Tab-separated table of C-alpha atoms and ligand atoms in Angstrom:
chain	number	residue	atom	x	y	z
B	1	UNK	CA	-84.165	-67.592	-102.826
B	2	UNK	CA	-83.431	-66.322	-99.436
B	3	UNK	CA	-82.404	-68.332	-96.535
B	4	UNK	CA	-83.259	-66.842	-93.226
B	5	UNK	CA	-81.029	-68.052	-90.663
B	6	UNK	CA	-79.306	-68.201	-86.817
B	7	UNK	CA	-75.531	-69.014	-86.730
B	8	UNK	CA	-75.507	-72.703	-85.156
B	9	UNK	CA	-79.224	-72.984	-85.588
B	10	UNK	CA	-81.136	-75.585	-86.890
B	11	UNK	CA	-80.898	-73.823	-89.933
B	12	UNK	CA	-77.776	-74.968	-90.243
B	13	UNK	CA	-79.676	-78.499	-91.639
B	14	UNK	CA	-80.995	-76.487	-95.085
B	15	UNK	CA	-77.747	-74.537	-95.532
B	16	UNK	CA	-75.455	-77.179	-96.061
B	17	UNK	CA	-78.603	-78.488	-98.224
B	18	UNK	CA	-78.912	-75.311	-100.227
B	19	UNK	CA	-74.707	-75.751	-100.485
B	20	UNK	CA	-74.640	-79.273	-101.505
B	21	UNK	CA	-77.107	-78.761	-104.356
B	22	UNK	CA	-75.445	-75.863	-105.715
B	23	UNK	CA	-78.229	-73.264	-105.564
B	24	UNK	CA	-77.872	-69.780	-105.799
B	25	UNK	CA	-78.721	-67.997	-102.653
B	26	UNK	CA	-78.753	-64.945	-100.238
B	27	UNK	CA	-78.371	-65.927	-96.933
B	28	UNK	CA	-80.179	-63.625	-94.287
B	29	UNK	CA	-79.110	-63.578	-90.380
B	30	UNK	CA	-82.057	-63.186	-88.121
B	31	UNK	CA	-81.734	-62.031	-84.197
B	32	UNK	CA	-84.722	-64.074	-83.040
B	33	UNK	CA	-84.355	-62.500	-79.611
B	34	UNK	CA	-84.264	-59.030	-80.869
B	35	UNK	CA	-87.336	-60.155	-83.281
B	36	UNK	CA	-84.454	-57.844	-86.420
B	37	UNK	CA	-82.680	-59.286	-89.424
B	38	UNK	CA	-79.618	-57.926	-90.362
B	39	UNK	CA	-81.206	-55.810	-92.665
B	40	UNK	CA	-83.384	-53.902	-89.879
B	41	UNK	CA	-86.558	-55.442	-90.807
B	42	UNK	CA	-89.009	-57.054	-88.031
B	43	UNK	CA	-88.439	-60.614	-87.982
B	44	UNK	CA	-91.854	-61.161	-86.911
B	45	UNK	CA	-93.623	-59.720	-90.185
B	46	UNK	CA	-91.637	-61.706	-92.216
B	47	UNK	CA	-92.194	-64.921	-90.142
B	48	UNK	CA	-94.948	-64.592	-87.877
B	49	UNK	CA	-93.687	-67.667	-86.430
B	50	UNK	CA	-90.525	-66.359	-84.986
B	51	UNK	CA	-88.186	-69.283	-86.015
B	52	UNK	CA	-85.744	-69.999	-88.306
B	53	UNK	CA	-84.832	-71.530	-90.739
B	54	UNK	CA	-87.174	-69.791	-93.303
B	55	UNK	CA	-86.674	-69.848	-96.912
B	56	UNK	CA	-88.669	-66.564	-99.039
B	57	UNK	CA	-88.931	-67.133	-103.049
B	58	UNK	CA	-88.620	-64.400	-105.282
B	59	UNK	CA	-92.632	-63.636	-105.242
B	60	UNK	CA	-92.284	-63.564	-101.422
B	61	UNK	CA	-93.860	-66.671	-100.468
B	62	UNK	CA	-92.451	-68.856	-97.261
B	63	UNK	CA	-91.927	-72.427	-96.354
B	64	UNK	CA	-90.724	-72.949	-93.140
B	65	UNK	CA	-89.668	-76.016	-90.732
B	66	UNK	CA	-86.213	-77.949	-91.125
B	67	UNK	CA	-88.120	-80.997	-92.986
B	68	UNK	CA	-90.054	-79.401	-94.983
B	69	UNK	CA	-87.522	-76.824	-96.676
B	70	UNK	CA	-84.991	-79.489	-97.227
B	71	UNK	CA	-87.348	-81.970	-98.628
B	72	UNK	CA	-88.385	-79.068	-101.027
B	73	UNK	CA	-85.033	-78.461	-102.022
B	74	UNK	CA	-83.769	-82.464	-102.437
B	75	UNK	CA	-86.260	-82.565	-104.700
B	76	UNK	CA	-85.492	-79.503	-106.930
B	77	UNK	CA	-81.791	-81.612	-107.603
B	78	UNK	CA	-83.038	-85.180	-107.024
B	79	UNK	CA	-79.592	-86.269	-108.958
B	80	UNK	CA	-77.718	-85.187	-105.742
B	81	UNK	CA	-79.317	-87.680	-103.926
B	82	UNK	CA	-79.954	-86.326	-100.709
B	83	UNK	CA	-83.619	-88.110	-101.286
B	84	UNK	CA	-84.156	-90.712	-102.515
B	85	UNK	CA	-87.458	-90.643	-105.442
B	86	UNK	CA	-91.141	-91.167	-104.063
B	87	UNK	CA	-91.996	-94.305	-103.659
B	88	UNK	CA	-88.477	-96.195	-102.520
B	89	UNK	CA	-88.553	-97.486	-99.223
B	90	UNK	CA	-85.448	-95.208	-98.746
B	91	UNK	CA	-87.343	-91.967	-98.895
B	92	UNK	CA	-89.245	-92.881	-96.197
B	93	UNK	CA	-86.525	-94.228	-93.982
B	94	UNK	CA	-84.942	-90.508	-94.778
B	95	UNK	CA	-88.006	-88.906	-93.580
B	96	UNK	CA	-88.367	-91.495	-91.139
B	97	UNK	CA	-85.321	-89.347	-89.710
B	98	UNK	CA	-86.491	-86.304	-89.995
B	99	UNK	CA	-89.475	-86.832	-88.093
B	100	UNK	CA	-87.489	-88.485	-85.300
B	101	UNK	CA	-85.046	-85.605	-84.903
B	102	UNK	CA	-87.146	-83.218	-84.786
B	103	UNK	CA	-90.064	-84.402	-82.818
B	104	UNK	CA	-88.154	-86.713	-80.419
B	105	UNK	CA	-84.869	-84.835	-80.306
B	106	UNK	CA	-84.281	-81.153	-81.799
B	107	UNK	CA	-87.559	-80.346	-79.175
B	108	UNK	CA	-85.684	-81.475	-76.557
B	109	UNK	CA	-82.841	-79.160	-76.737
B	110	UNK	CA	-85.211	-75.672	-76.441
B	111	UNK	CA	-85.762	-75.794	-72.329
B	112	UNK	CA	-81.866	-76.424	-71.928
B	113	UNK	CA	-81.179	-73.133	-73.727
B	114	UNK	CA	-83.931	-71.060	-71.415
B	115	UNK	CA	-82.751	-69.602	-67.613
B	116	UNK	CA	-86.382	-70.072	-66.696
B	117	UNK	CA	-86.690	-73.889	-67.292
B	118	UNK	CA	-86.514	-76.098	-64.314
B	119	UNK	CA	-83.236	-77.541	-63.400
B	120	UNK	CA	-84.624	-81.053	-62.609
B	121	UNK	CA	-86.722	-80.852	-65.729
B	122	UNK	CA	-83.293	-80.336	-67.386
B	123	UNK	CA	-81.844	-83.174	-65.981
B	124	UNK	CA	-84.115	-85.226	-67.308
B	125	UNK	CA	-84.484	-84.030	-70.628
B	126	UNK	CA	-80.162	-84.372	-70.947
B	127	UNK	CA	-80.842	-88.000	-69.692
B	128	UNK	CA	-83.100	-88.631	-72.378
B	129	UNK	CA	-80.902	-87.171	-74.806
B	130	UNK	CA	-77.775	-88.978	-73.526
B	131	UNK	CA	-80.133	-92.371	-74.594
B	132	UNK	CA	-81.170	-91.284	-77.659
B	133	UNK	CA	-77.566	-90.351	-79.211
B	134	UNK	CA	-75.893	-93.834	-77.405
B	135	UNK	CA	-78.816	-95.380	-79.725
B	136	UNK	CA	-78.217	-92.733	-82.741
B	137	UNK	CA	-74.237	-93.909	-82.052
B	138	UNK	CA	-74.810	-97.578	-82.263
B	139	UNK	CA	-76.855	-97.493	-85.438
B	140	UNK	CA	-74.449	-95.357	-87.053
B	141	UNK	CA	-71.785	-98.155	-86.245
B	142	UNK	CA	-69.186	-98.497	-89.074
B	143	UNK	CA	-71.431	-96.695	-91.440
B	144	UNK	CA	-70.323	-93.787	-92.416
B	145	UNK	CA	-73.902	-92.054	-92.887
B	146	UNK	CA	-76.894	-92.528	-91.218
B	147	UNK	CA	-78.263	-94.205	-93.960
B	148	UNK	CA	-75.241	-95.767	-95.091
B	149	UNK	CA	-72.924	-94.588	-97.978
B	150	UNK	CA	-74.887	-92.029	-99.000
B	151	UNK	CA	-75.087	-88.894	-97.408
B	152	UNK	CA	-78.230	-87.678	-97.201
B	153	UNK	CA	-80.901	-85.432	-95.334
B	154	UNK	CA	-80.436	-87.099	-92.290
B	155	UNK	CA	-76.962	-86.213	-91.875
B	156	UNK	CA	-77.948	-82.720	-92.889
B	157	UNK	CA	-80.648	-82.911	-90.112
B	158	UNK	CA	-78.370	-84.618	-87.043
B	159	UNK	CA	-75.539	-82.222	-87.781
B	160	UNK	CA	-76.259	-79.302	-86.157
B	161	UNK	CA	-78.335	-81.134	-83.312
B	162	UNK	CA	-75.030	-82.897	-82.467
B	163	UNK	CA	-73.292	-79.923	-82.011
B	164	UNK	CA	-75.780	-78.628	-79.431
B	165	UNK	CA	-75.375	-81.854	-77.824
B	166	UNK	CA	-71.500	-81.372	-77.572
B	167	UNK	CA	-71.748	-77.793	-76.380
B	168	UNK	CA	-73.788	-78.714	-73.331
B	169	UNK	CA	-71.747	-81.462	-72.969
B	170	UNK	CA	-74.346	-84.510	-73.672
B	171	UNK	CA	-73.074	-88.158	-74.626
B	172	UNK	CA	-69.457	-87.665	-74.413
B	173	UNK	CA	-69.528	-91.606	-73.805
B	174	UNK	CA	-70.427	-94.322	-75.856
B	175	UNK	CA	-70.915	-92.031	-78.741
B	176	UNK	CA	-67.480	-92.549	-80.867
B	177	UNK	CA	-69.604	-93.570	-83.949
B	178	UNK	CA	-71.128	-89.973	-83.973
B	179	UNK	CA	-67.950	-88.150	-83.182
B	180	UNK	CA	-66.446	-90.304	-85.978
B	181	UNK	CA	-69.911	-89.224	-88.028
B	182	UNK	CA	-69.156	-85.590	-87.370
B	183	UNK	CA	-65.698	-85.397	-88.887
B	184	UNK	CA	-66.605	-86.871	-91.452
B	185	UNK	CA	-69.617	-84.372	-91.979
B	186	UNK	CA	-67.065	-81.540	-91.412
B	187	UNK	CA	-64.658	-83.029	-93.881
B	188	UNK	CA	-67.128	-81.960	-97.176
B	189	UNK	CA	-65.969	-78.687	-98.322
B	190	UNK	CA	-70.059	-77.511	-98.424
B	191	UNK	CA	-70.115	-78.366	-94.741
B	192	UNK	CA	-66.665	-75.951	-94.325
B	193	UNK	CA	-68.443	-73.311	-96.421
B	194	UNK	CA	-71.299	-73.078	-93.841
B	195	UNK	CA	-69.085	-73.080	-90.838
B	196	UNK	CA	-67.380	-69.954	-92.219
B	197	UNK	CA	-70.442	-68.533	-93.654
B	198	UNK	CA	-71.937	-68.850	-90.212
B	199	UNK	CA	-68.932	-67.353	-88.474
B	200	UNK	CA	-69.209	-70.856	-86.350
B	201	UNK	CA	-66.853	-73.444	-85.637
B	202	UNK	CA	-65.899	-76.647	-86.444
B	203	UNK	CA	-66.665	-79.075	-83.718
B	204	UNK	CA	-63.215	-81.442	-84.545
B	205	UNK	CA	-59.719	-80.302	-85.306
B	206	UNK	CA	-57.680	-80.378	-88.538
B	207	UNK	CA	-55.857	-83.768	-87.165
B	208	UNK	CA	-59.131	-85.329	-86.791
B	209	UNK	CA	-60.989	-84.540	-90.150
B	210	UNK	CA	-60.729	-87.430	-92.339
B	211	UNK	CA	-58.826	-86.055	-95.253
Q	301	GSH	N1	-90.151	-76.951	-85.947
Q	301	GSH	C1	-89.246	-75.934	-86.377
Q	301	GSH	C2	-88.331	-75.560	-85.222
Q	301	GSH	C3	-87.484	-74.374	-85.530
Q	301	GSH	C4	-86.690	-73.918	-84.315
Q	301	GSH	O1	-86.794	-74.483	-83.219
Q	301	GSH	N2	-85.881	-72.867	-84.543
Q	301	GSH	C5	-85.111	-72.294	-83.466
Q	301	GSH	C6	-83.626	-72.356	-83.764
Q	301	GSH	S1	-83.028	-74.029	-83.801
Q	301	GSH	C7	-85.466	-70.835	-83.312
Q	301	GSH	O2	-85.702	-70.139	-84.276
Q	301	GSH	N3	-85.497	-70.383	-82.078
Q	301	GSH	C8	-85.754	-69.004	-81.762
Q	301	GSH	C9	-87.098	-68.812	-81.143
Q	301	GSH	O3	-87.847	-69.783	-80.994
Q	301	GSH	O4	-87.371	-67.680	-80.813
Q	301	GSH	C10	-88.435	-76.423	-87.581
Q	301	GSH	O5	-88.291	-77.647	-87.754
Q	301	GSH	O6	-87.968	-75.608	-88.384
């Protein structure tokens, strides 16, 4: 399999998946703005759509979006547990999740990247945002996953959403839970693996990874 990615990106979400279940890979870097992947092909032939993450089987078929590819792939190693099996209420609360981060927060985050948006329109999307981590924050509370002690899709999901929130800056208050959250995500070693993979890095230092 092939995972088509952006340093940072969402795709972040489906590389620490693809990491944590142990599959073997070949990770791709696309230049969405230049429409190229590394390997000089047009982006857009290859994904019509334009986005990442993408994920291209052997026999060249695609499956795109963050919640779909993961799903696919928690369910290729269901003993890792990043899903739980159809039919527990805990599968849906997972995907419960992943709808809510990406319809109700990754969306947000597009317009603050672009020079043409609105300044007052990105006021109030970063307001909305600050919200919706304080709540994110305070259901965390002393768990240490989203879903409790295990780690799952979720996490996989929120991490690299939180770090787009901390590089513009968003919910510095009222958010220890998270920041607590995030070195704990950045303490697993598959999690350290896509940070250098990436070339990106690691939102906490040393002294503050749990060990
Ligand atoms: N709904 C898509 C969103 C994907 C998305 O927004 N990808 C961004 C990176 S986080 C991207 O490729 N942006 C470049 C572009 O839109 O040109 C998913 O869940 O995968």
């Amino acid at each position: 399999m092939k995972l088509f990615y952006k340093p940072g990106a969402c795709s972040v979400a489906p590389h620490i998946v693809m990491r944590e279940c142990d599959f073997d890979f070949t990770l791709v870097r696309v230049d969405t703005a230049a429409g190229v992947t590394e390997r000089g092909e047009p982006w857009l032939e290859i994904n019509p759509r334009g986005q990442v993450p993408a994920l291209m089987f052997d026999d060249g078929t695609l499956l795109t979006e963050v919640a779909a590819i993961t799903q696919y792939l928690a369910d290729l190693k269901p003993d890792r547990q990043l899903l739980a099996e159809a039919g527990s209420l805990t599968r849906y609360q997972t995907l419960e999740w992943l709808s809510y981060l990406s319809s109700e927060i990754h969306k947000r985050f597009a317009p603050l990247f672009r020079k043409e948006a609105a300044d007052a329109y990105k006021s109030l999307l970063k307001l909305q945002l600050n919200q919706r981590f304080i709540d994110i924050s305070n259901q965390l509370g002393d768990k240490p996953w989203l879903q409790g002690s295990r780690f799952t899709l979720a996490d996989c999901y929120l991490y690299p959403i939180w770090r787009w929130a901390t590089a513009l800056k968003i919910a510095r208050e009222e958010t220890d839970a998270l920041q607590a959250w995030a070195a704990r995500v950045e303490a697993r070693p598959t999690v350290q693996a896509v940070l250098q993979a990436e070339g990106i890095e690691p939102l906490t230092g040393d002294e503050r990874r749990p060990q």
